[in-house]
Amino acid sequence: MVRRRAVPDNFTLALLGTVLLASLLPCEGETARIFDLVTDAAIALLFFLHGAKLPRQAIVQGMRHWRLHLTVLASTFVLFPLLGLLLRPLDQWLLTPELSQGLLFVCLLPSTVQSSIAFTSIAGGNVPAAVVSASLSNLLGIMLTPLLVGLLLESHGGGVSWQGVLDIVLLLLLPFALGHAARRWIGGFIDHHKPLIGYSDQATILLVVYTAFSAAVVDGLWRDTPLSALLATLAACALLLAVVMPTITWAARRLGFSREDEITIVFCGSKKSMASGIPMAKILFAGQAGGLGALVLPLMIFHQLQLMVCAVVARRYAARGAHRVVEDDREAD
């Protein structure tokens, strides 16, 4: 039994295989452009399916979870920056200046959207609340992240990328709304084929990992980074996750949230968005000495690490939920 628990699940193995594939055979040029389009289509389809799956009452309840949303925002824009500042002296000693600056930049970013919702769905959490919370984090992050960067980091240039707002509306919220509007026609089919959404969640995450990691490899991820600095950055990112995830889990339970809401808080409050972070970095650090590559490397590492860790955590939540259902059925009998 111990040996079986030590073996990674199939989805985690698929994530590791995807990272290896992107390292050995990264997509670039026209192929990368095609993969980006396919990934965008997969994300839009994912949100369409989630919209079709959820009844309107569930969405209204998700929007009313103001305590949950405040908890997620506090983790994203208060807890993470505080931890980044606490780690700053150690980072400056172990990392290059660009990597140290990049690690603090990670702590100032908003949460991811698609992977937060996908992992919440896999784990059996409150998906409507995750949609609202992750989207709210991204929208506020467009304003809060540049402000925090201006306060805590030396930035060059500035401004708000309203294209990011438009991308969220067109790629995430619009498909979700269309799917919800179409529920009256396709809701029955979706309800009888729920594994379809689970497969869509996992496929979307794998596509995001492959395209994002491919871009990093093509830009010289392994060629331009010393091994010692890479390992120190990996350790720092792992330390951040190791502190944040138990802390927000403990906070969610102390605040009396349900198991489903706890899952939402854990996955929405522990992530940082590479999709939003890299465009922001290009604006905020235009003309940065040493180039942008080293500065965004901690974000790339944290992004991959959070996906792998959350895959394991989501599977454990799902397994506990299935075990609880079995126990409830036995008691009912």
mmCIF file of C-alpha atoms in Angstrom:
data_model
loop_
_atom_site.group_PDB
_atom_site.id
_atom_site.type_symbol
_atom_site.label_atom_id
_atom_site.label_comp_id
_atom_site.label_asym_id
_atom_site.label_seq_id
_atom_site.Cartn_x
_atom_site.Cartn_y
_atom_site.Cartn_z
ATOM 1 C CA MET A 1 0.000 0.000 0.000
ATOM 2 C CA VAL A 2 2.829 2.419 0.825
ATOM 3 C CA ARG A 3 4.518 1.652 -2.468
ATOM 4 C CA ARG A 4 1.331 2.357 -4.390
ATOM 5 C CA ARG A 5 0.877 5.735 -2.724
ATOM 6 C CA ALA A 6 4.426 6.691 -3.671
ATOM 7 C CA VAL A 7 3.756 6.116 -7.380
ATOM 8 C CA PRO A 8 2.568 9.277 -9.202
ATOM 9 C CA ASP A 9 -0.885 9.124 -10.786
ATOM 10 C CA ASN A 10 -1.305 9.012 -14.555
ATOM 11 C CA PHE A 11 -2.033 12.715 -14.897
ATOM 12 C CA THR A 12 1.114 13.704 -13.000
ATOM 13 C CA LEU A 13 3.130 11.348 -15.205
ATOM 14 C CA ALA A 14 1.502 12.955 -18.240
ATOM 15 C CA LEU A 15 2.576 16.392 -16.967
ATOM 16 C CA LEU A 16 6.157 15.224 -16.480
ATOM 17 C CA GLY A 17 6.132 13.648 -19.934
ATOM 18 C CA THR A 18 4.816 16.875 -21.429
ATOM 19 C CA VAL A 19 7.639 18.890 -19.850
ATOM 20 C CA LEU A 20 10.179 16.366 -21.156
ATOM 21 C CA LEU A 21 8.625 16.473 -24.627
ATOM 22 C CA ALA A 22 8.725 20.275 -24.659
ATOM 23 C CA SER A 23 12.388 20.175 -23.594
ATOM 24 C CA LEU A 24 13.385 17.700 -26.318
ATOM 25 C CA LEU A 25 10.950 18.693 -29.073
ATOM 26 C CA PRO A 26 9.718 22.233 -28.414
ATOM 27 C CA CYS A 27 7.270 23.714 -30.853
ATOM 28 C CA GLU A 28 8.456 26.905 -32.504
ATOM 29 C CA GLY A 29 7.740 29.148 -35.444
ATOM 30 C CA GLU A 30 4.577 28.342 -37.358
ATOM 31 C CA THR A 31 4.048 25.171 -35.311
ATOM 32 C CA ALA A 32 4.068 27.185 -32.084
ATOM 33 C CA ARG A 33 1.532 29.593 -33.555
ATOM 34 C CA ILE A 34 -0.746 26.683 -34.454
ATOM 35 C CA PHE A 35 -0.382 25.191 -30.965
ATOM 36 C CA ASP A 36 -1.259 28.570 -29.448
ATOM 37 C CA LEU A 37 -4.442 28.683 -31.508
ATOM 38 C CA VAL A 38 -5.317 25.099 -30.572
ATOM 39 C CA THR A 39 -4.693 25.875 -26.901
ATOM 40 C CA ASP A 40 -6.910 28.954 -27.057
ATOM 41 C CA ALA A 41 -9.651 26.884 -28.698
ATOM 42 C CA ALA A 42 -9.316 24.199 -26.010
ATOM 43 C CA ILE A 43 -9.572 26.817 -23.257
ATOM 44 C CA ALA A 44 -12.645 28.364 -24.868
ATOM 45 C CA LEU A 45 -14.238 24.902 -25.219
ATOM 46 C CA LEU A 46 -13.443 24.117 -21.591
ATOM 47 C CA PHE A 47 -15.236 27.219 -20.377
ATOM 48 C CA PHE A 48 -18.133 26.615 -22.751
ATOM 49 C CA LEU A 49 -18.586 23.143 -21.237
ATOM 50 C CA HIS A 50 -18.344 24.500 -17.683
ATOM 51 C CA GLY A 51 -20.949 27.128 -18.531
ATOM 52 C CA ALA A 52 -23.256 24.477 -19.968
ATOM 53 C CA LYS A 53 -22.753 22.282 -16.916
ATOM 54 C CA LEU A 54 -23.705 24.837 -14.263
ATOM 55 C CA PRO A 55 -27.281 25.832 -13.442
ATOM 56 C CA ARG A 56 -27.908 29.531 -13.005
ATOM 57 C CA GLN A 57 -28.553 29.195 -9.285
ATOM 58 C CA ALA A 58 -25.064 27.747 -8.839
ATOM 59 C CA ILE A 59 -23.504 30.753 -10.596
ATOM 60 C CA VAL A 60 -25.463 33.202 -8.445
ATOM 61 C CA GLN A 61 -24.319 31.362 -5.333
ATOM 62 C CA GLY A 62 -20.727 31.507 -6.612
ATOM 63 C CA MET A 63 -20.904 35.284 -6.984
ATOM 64 C CA ARG A 64 -22.276 35.633 -3.453
ATOM 65 C CA HIS A 65 -19.238 33.958 -1.866
ATOM 66 C CA TRP A 66 -17.633 37.263 -0.918
ATOM 67 C CA ARG A 67 -15.752 35.756 2.052
ATOM 68 C CA LEU A 68 -14.229 33.144 -0.218
ATOM 69 C CA HIS A 69 -13.186 35.754 -2.795
ATOM 70 C CA LEU A 70 -11.624 37.983 -0.134
ATOM 71 C CA THR A 71 -9.695 35.000 1.225
ATOM 72 C CA VAL A 72 -8.326 34.183 -2.225
ATOM 73 C CA LEU A 73 -7.400 37.825 -2.903
ATOM 74 C CA ALA A 74 -5.688 38.084 0.498
ATOM 75 C CA SER A 75 -3.573 35.040 -0.338
ATOM 76 C CA THR A 76 -2.734 36.340 -3.814
ATOM 77 C CA PHE A 77 -1.987 39.989 -3.096
ATOM 78 C CA VAL A 78 -1.079 40.021 0.625
ATOM 79 C CA LEU A 79 0.345 36.666 1.744
ATOM 80 C CA PHE A 80 2.439 36.075 -1.378
ATOM 81 C CA PRO A 81 4.036 39.569 -1.449
ATOM 82 C CA LEU A 82 4.860 39.321 2.265
ATOM 83 C CA LEU A 83 6.559 35.966 1.714
ATOM 84 C CA GLY A 84 8.415 37.385 -1.280
ATOM 85 C CA LEU A 85 9.778 40.211 0.843
ATOM 86 C CA LEU A 86 10.782 37.807 3.627
ATOM 87 C CA LEU A 87 12.682 35.651 1.117
ATOM 88 C CA ARG A 88 14.356 38.647 -0.531
ATOM 89 C CA PRO A 89 17.623 38.625 1.513
ATOM 90 C CA LEU A 90 18.087 34.889 0.947
ATOM 91 C CA ASP A 91 17.253 35.221 -2.759
ATOM 92 C CA GLN A 92 19.791 38.007 -3.248
ATOM 93 C CA TRP A 93 22.458 35.792 -1.731
ATOM 94 C CA LEU A 94 21.689 32.614 -3.685
ATOM 95 C CA LEU A 95 20.309 33.995 -6.948
ATOM 96 C CA THR A 96 21.438 36.424 -9.579
ATOM 97 C CA PRO A 97 19.896 39.920 -9.296
ATOM 98 C CA GLU A 98 17.581 39.208 -12.245
ATOM 99 C CA LEU A 99 16.376 35.908 -10.783
ATOM 100 C CA SER A 100 15.858 37.476 -7.358
ATOM 101 C CA GLN A 101 13.854 40.276 -8.897
ATOM 102 C CA GLY A 102 11.896 37.770 -10.949
ATOM 103 C CA LEU A 103 10.993 35.685 -7.896
ATOM 104 C CA LEU A 104 9.525 38.707 -6.123
ATOM 105 C CA PHE A 105 7.666 39.562 -9.327
ATOM 106 C CA VAL A 106 6.056 36.092 -9.181
ATOM 107 C CA CYS A 107 4.655 36.937 -5.748
ATOM 108 C CA LEU A 108 2.951 40.065 -7.107
ATOM 109 C CA LEU A 109 1.017 38.395 -9.925
ATOM 110 C CA PRO A 110 -2.680 37.420 -10.025
ATOM 111 C CA SER A 111 -3.921 33.859 -9.895
ATOM 112 C CA THR A 112 -4.326 31.661 -12.936
ATOM 113 C CA VAL A 113 -7.800 31.236 -14.365
ATOM 114 C CA GLN A 114 -8.113 28.104 -16.473
ATOM 115 C CA SER A 115 -5.893 25.798 -14.396
ATOM 116 C CA SER A 116 -7.400 26.999 -11.093
ATOM 117 C CA ILE A 117 -10.861 26.133 -12.346
ATOM 118 C CA ALA A 118 -9.685 22.890 -13.938
ATOM 119 C CA PHE A 119 -8.035 21.628 -10.748
ATOM 120 C CA THR A 120 -11.022 22.763 -8.679
ATOM 121 C CA SER A 121 -13.245 20.713 -10.966
ATOM 122 C CA ILE A 122 -10.987 17.636 -10.783
ATOM 123 C CA ALA A 123 -10.872 17.843 -6.971
ATOM 124 C CA GLY A 124 -14.637 18.238 -6.597
ATOM 125 C CA GLY A 125 -14.600 21.849 -5.430
ATOM 126 C CA ASN A 126 -16.936 24.807 -5.905
ATOM 127 C CA VAL A 127 -16.475 25.476 -9.626
ATOM 128 C CA PRO A 128 -18.851 28.492 -9.866
ATOM 129 C CA ALA A 129 -16.988 30.235 -7.053
ATOM 130 C CA ALA A 130 -13.665 29.329 -8.708
ATOM 131 C CA VAL A 131 -14.775 30.918 -11.986
ATOM 132 C CA VAL A 132 -15.695 34.151 -10.233
ATOM 133 C CA SER A 133 -12.699 34.192 -7.880
ATOM 134 C CA ALA A 134 -10.014 33.389 -10.461
ATOM 135 C CA SER A 135 -11.453 35.831 -13.005
ATOM 136 C CA LEU A 136 -11.739 38.557 -10.358
ATOM 137 C CA SER A 137 -8.119 37.954 -9.328
ATOM 138 C CA ASN A 138 -6.963 38.333 -12.933
ATOM 139 C CA LEU A 139 -8.987 41.468 -13.561
ATOM 140 C CA LEU A 140 -7.838 43.150 -10.337
ATOM 141 C CA GLY A 141 -4.290 41.955 -10.971
ATOM 142 C CA ILE A 142 -4.103 44.039 -14.124
ATOM 143 C CA MET A 143 -4.312 47.067 -11.842
ATOM 144 C CA LEU A 144 -2.808 45.775 -8.596
ATOM 145 C CA THR A 145 0.276 44.047 -10.014
ATOM 146 C CA PRO A 146 1.711 47.188 -11.706
ATOM 147 C CA LEU A 147 1.015 49.102 -8.491
ATOM 148 C CA LEU A 148 2.817 46.515 -6.360
ATOM 149 C CA VAL A 149 5.685 46.367 -8.837
ATOM 150 C CA GLY A 150 6.024 50.132 -8.622
ATOM 151 C CA LEU A 151 6.107 49.957 -4.830
ATOM 152 C CA LEU A 152 8.385 46.938 -4.366
ATOM 153 C CA LEU A 153 10.493 46.710 -7.516
ATOM 154 C CA GLU A 154 12.288 49.081 -9.801
ATOM 155 C CA SER A 155 10.296 49.033 -13.010
ATOM 156 C CA HIS A 156 10.789 50.765 -16.293
ATOM 157 C CA GLY A 157 7.867 51.993 -18.316
ATOM 158 C CA GLY A 158 4.432 51.019 -17.086
ATOM 159 C CA GLY A 159 0.796 51.128 -17.956
ATOM 160 C CA VAL A 160 -2.108 48.739 -17.981
ATOM 161 C CA SER A 161 -2.595 46.089 -20.653
ATOM 162 C CA TRP A 162 -6.259 46.395 -21.485
ATOM 163 C CA GLN A 163 -5.656 43.661 -24.053
ATOM 164 C CA GLY A 164 -5.423 41.318 -21.066
ATOM 165 C CA VAL A 165 -8.926 42.336 -19.995
ATOM 166 C CA LEU A 166 -10.198 41.768 -23.526
ATOM 167 C CA ASP A 167 -8.514 38.346 -23.675
ATOM 168 C CA ILE A 168 -10.197 37.283 -20.438
ATOM 169 C CA VAL A 169 -13.587 38.421 -21.722
ATOM 170 C CA LEU A 170 -13.260 36.815 -25.158
ATOM 171 C CA LEU A 171 -11.465 33.604 -24.223
ATOM 172 C CA LEU A 172 -12.961 32.796 -20.832
ATOM 173 C CA LEU A 173 -16.040 34.725 -19.792
ATOM 174 C CA LEU A 174 -17.751 34.875 -23.210
ATOM 175 C CA PRO A 175 -17.532 31.085 -23.860
ATOM 176 C CA PHE A 176 -18.722 30.478 -20.311
ATOM 177 C CA ALA A 177 -21.726 32.759 -20.855
ATOM 178 C CA LEU A 178 -22.503 31.155 -24.228
ATOM 179 C CA GLY A 179 -22.272 27.684 -22.723
ATOM 180 C CA HIS A 180 -24.592 28.680 -19.918
ATOM 181 C CA ALA A 181 -27.051 30.183 -22.416
ATOM 182 C CA ALA A 182 -26.951 26.917 -24.388
ATOM 183 C CA ARG A 183 -27.623 24.798 -21.299
ATOM 184 C CA ARG A 184 -31.335 24.608 -22.059
ATOM 185 C CA TRP A 185 -30.487 22.676 -25.239
ATOM 186 C CA ILE A 186 -27.356 20.712 -24.322
ATOM 187 C CA GLY A 187 -27.559 20.551 -20.512
ATOM 188 C CA GLY A 188 -28.965 17.040 -20.512
ATOM 189 C CA PHE A 189 -26.184 15.729 -22.713
ATOM 190 C CA ILE A 190 -23.526 17.403 -20.544
ATOM 191 C CA ASP A 191 -25.039 16.043 -17.327
ATOM 192 C CA HIS A 192 -24.942 12.496 -18.716
ATOM 193 C CA HIS A 193 -21.338 12.846 -19.966
ATOM 194 C CA LYS A 194 -19.577 14.530 -17.039
ATOM 195 C CA PRO A 195 -16.259 12.701 -17.697
ATOM 196 C CA LEU A 196 -16.100 14.752 -20.906
ATOM 197 C CA ILE A 197 -15.413 17.871 -18.866
ATOM 198 C CA GLY A 198 -12.799 16.045 -16.796
ATOM 199 C CA TYR A 199 -10.929 15.018 -19.936
ATOM 200 C CA SER A 200 -11.205 18.577 -21.267
ATOM 201 C CA ASP A 201 -9.714 19.923 -18.011
ATOM 202 C CA GLN A 202 -6.695 17.642 -18.216
ATOM 203 C CA ALA A 203 -6.128 18.066 -21.953
ATOM 204 C CA THR A 204 -6.229 21.847 -21.605
ATOM 205 C CA ILE A 205 -3.652 21.820 -18.808
ATOM 206 C CA LEU A 206 -1.317 19.599 -20.852
ATOM 207 C CA LEU A 207 -1.614 21.902 -23.868
ATOM 208 C CA VAL A 208 -0.863 24.981 -21.748
ATOM 209 C CA VAL A 209 2.174 23.271 -20.207
ATOM 210 C CA TYR A 210 3.557 22.179 -23.564
ATOM 211 C CA THR A 211 3.162 25.521 -25.346
ATOM 212 C CA ALA A 212 4.440 27.571 -22.389
ATOM 213 C CA PHE A 213 7.429 25.340 -21.694
ATOM 214 C CA SER A 214 8.278 25.108 -25.404
ATOM 215 C CA ALA A 215 8.504 28.895 -25.613
ATOM 216 C CA ALA A 216 10.839 28.933 -22.608
ATOM 217 C CA VAL A 217 13.091 26.248 -24.089
ATOM 218 C CA VAL A 218 13.254 27.990 -27.473
ATOM 219 C CA ASP A 219 14.260 31.227 -25.703
ATOM 220 C CA GLY A 220 17.261 29.440 -24.175
ATOM 221 C CA LEU A 221 15.918 28.291 -20.831
ATOM 222 C CA TRP A 222 18.496 25.523 -20.373
ATOM 223 C CA ARG A 223 21.320 27.161 -22.325
ATOM 224 C CA ASP A 224 21.569 30.506 -20.504
ATOM 225 C CA THR A 225 20.879 29.532 -16.895
ATOM 226 C CA PRO A 226 23.615 28.153 -14.562
ATOM 227 C CA LEU A 227 22.613 24.915 -12.882
ATOM 228 C CA SER A 228 23.237 26.275 -9.374
ATOM 229 C CA ALA A 229 20.984 29.288 -9.956
ATOM 230 C CA LEU A 230 18.337 27.063 -11.526
ATOM 231 C CA LEU A 231 18.334 24.727 -8.521
ATOM 232 C CA ALA A 232 18.186 27.642 -6.080
ATOM 233 C CA THR A 233 15.253 29.145 -7.984
ATOM 234 C CA LEU A 234 13.489 25.791 -7.993
ATOM 235 C CA ALA A 235 14.035 25.472 -4.234
ATOM 236 C CA ALA A 236 12.719 28.985 -3.607
ATOM 237 C CA CYS A 237 9.584 28.331 -5.688
ATOM 238 C CA ALA A 238 9.031 25.034 -3.902
ATOM 239 C CA LEU A 239 9.407 26.794 -0.557
ATOM 240 C CA LEU A 240 6.785 29.356 -1.543
ATOM 241 C CA LEU A 241 4.293 26.633 -2.422
ATOM 242 C CA ALA A 242 5.197 24.630 0.671
ATOM 243 C CA VAL A 243 4.333 27.619 2.853
ATOM 244 C CA VAL A 244 1.336 29.021 0.973
ATOM 245 C CA MET A 245 -0.712 25.866 0.388
ATOM 246 C CA PRO A 246 -0.779 24.622 4.008
ATOM 247 C CA THR A 247 -1.305 28.184 5.256
ATOM 248 C CA ILE A 248 -4.386 28.867 3.142
ATOM 249 C CA THR A 249 -5.717 25.355 3.788
ATOM 250 C CA TRP A 250 -5.438 26.008 7.520
ATOM 251 C CA ALA A 251 -7.012 29.462 7.122
ATOM 252 C CA ALA A 252 -9.935 28.083 5.089
ATOM 253 C CA ARG A 253 -10.688 25.526 7.781
ATOM 254 C CA ARG A 254 -10.305 28.021 10.628
ATOM 255 C CA LEU A 255 -12.720 30.374 8.865
ATOM 256 C CA GLY A 256 -15.303 27.593 8.659
ATOM 257 C CA PHE A 257 -15.481 27.077 4.906
ATOM 258 C CA SER A 258 -16.993 23.882 3.512
ATOM 259 C CA ARG A 259 -14.826 21.215 1.883
ATOM 260 C CA GLU A 260 -15.846 22.420 -1.594
ATOM 261 C CA ASP A 261 -15.006 26.043 -0.771
ATOM 262 C CA GLU A 262 -11.720 24.989 0.829
ATOM 263 C CA ILE A 263 -10.728 23.294 -2.426
ATOM 264 C CA THR A 264 -11.544 26.463 -4.366
ATOM 265 C CA ILE A 265 -9.507 28.619 -1.986
ATOM 266 C CA VAL A 266 -6.509 26.268 -2.125
ATOM 267 C CA PHE A 267 -6.343 26.140 -5.924
ATOM 268 C CA CYS A 268 -7.271 29.763 -6.665
ATOM 269 C CA GLY A 269 -5.155 31.207 -3.863
ATOM 270 C CA SER A 270 -1.942 29.254 -4.445
ATOM 271 C CA LYS A 271 -1.301 29.924 -8.131
ATOM 272 C CA LYS A 272 0.363 32.612 -10.194
ATOM 273 C CA SER A 273 -0.508 33.320 -13.811
ATOM 274 C CA MET A 274 2.191 33.008 -16.462
ATOM 275 C CA ALA A 275 -0.315 33.977 -19.154
ATOM 276 C CA SER A 276 -0.799 37.354 -17.456
ATOM 277 C CA GLY A 277 2.685 37.606 -15.960
ATOM 278 C CA ILE A 278 4.811 37.482 -19.087
ATOM 279 C CA PRO A 279 2.871 40.216 -20.963
ATOM 280 C CA MET A 280 2.977 42.361 -17.824
ATOM 281 C CA ALA A 281 6.724 41.790 -17.524
ATOM 282 C CA LYS A 282 7.270 42.929 -21.108
ATOM 283 C CA ILE A 283 5.517 46.212 -20.306
ATOM 284 C CA LEU A 284 6.772 46.847 -16.795
ATOM 285 C CA PHE A 285 10.395 45.851 -17.426
ATOM 286 C CA ALA A 286 10.902 47.173 -20.935
ATOM 287 C CA GLY A 287 14.598 47.834 -21.415
ATOM 288 C CA GLN A 288 15.520 45.826 -18.322
ATOM 289 C CA ALA A 289 19.275 45.288 -18.083
ATOM 290 C CA GLY A 290 20.193 41.660 -18.673
ATOM 291 C CA GLY A 291 17.090 40.970 -20.748
ATOM 292 C CA LEU A 292 13.677 39.654 -19.866
ATOM 293 C CA GLY A 293 14.510 35.944 -20.022
ATOM 294 C CA ALA A 294 16.187 35.613 -16.627
ATOM 295 C CA LEU A 295 13.580 37.806 -14.961
ATOM 296 C CA VAL A 296 10.638 35.641 -16.059
ATOM 297 C CA LEU A 297 12.446 32.331 -15.464
ATOM 298 C CA PRO A 298 11.197 32.074 -11.829
ATOM 299 C CA LEU A 299 7.655 32.530 -13.131
ATOM 300 C CA MET A 300 8.143 29.715 -15.649
ATOM 301 C CA ILE A 301 9.519 27.418 -12.956
ATOM 302 C CA PHE A 302 6.804 28.300 -10.447
ATOM 303 C CA HIS A 303 4.136 27.830 -13.087
ATOM 304 C CA GLN A 304 5.293 24.308 -13.947
ATOM 305 C CA LEU A 305 5.826 23.398 -10.303
ATOM 306 C CA GLN A 306 2.390 24.596 -9.231
ATOM 307 C CA LEU A 307 0.720 22.532 -11.963
ATOM 308 C CA MET A 308 2.517 19.362 -10.900
ATOM 309 C CA VAL A 309 1.915 19.877 -7.181
ATOM 310 C CA CYS A 310 -1.724 20.829 -7.692
ATOM 311 C CA ALA A 311 -2.269 17.759 -9.874
ATOM 312 C CA VAL A 312 -1.279 15.558 -6.939
ATOM 313 C CA VAL A 313 -3.323 17.590 -4.442
ATOM 314 C CA ALA A 314 -6.389 17.582 -6.715
ATOM 315 C CA ARG A 315 -6.231 13.807 -7.087
ATOM 316 C CA ARG A 316 -5.998 13.393 -3.321
ATOM 317 C CA TYR A 317 -8.995 15.636 -2.757
ATOM 318 C CA ALA A 318 -10.937 13.679 -5.389
ATOM 319 C CA ALA A 319 -9.973 10.353 -3.819
ATOM 320 C CA ARG A 320 -11.047 11.534 -0.368
ATOM 321 C CA GLY A 321 -14.328 12.762 -1.805
ATOM 322 C CA ALA A 322 -14.969 9.405 -3.477
ATOM 323 C CA HIS A 323 -14.116 7.607 -0.234
ATOM 324 C CA ARG A 324 -16.532 9.848 1.660
ATOM 325 C CA VAL A 325 -19.322 9.056 -0.828
ATOM 326 C CA VAL A 326 -18.702 5.325 -0.402
ATOM 327 C CA GLU A 327 -18.805 5.657 3.381
ATOM 328 C CA ASP A 328 -22.033 7.672 3.214
ATOM 329 C CA ASP A 329 -23.605 5.029 0.956
ATOM 330 C CA ARG A 330 -22.630 2.299 3.419
ATOM 331 C CA GLU A 331 -24.154 4.226 6.308
ATOM 332 C CA ALA A 332 -27.341 4.775 4.300
ATOM 333 C CA ASP A 333 -27.594 1.043 3.633
#
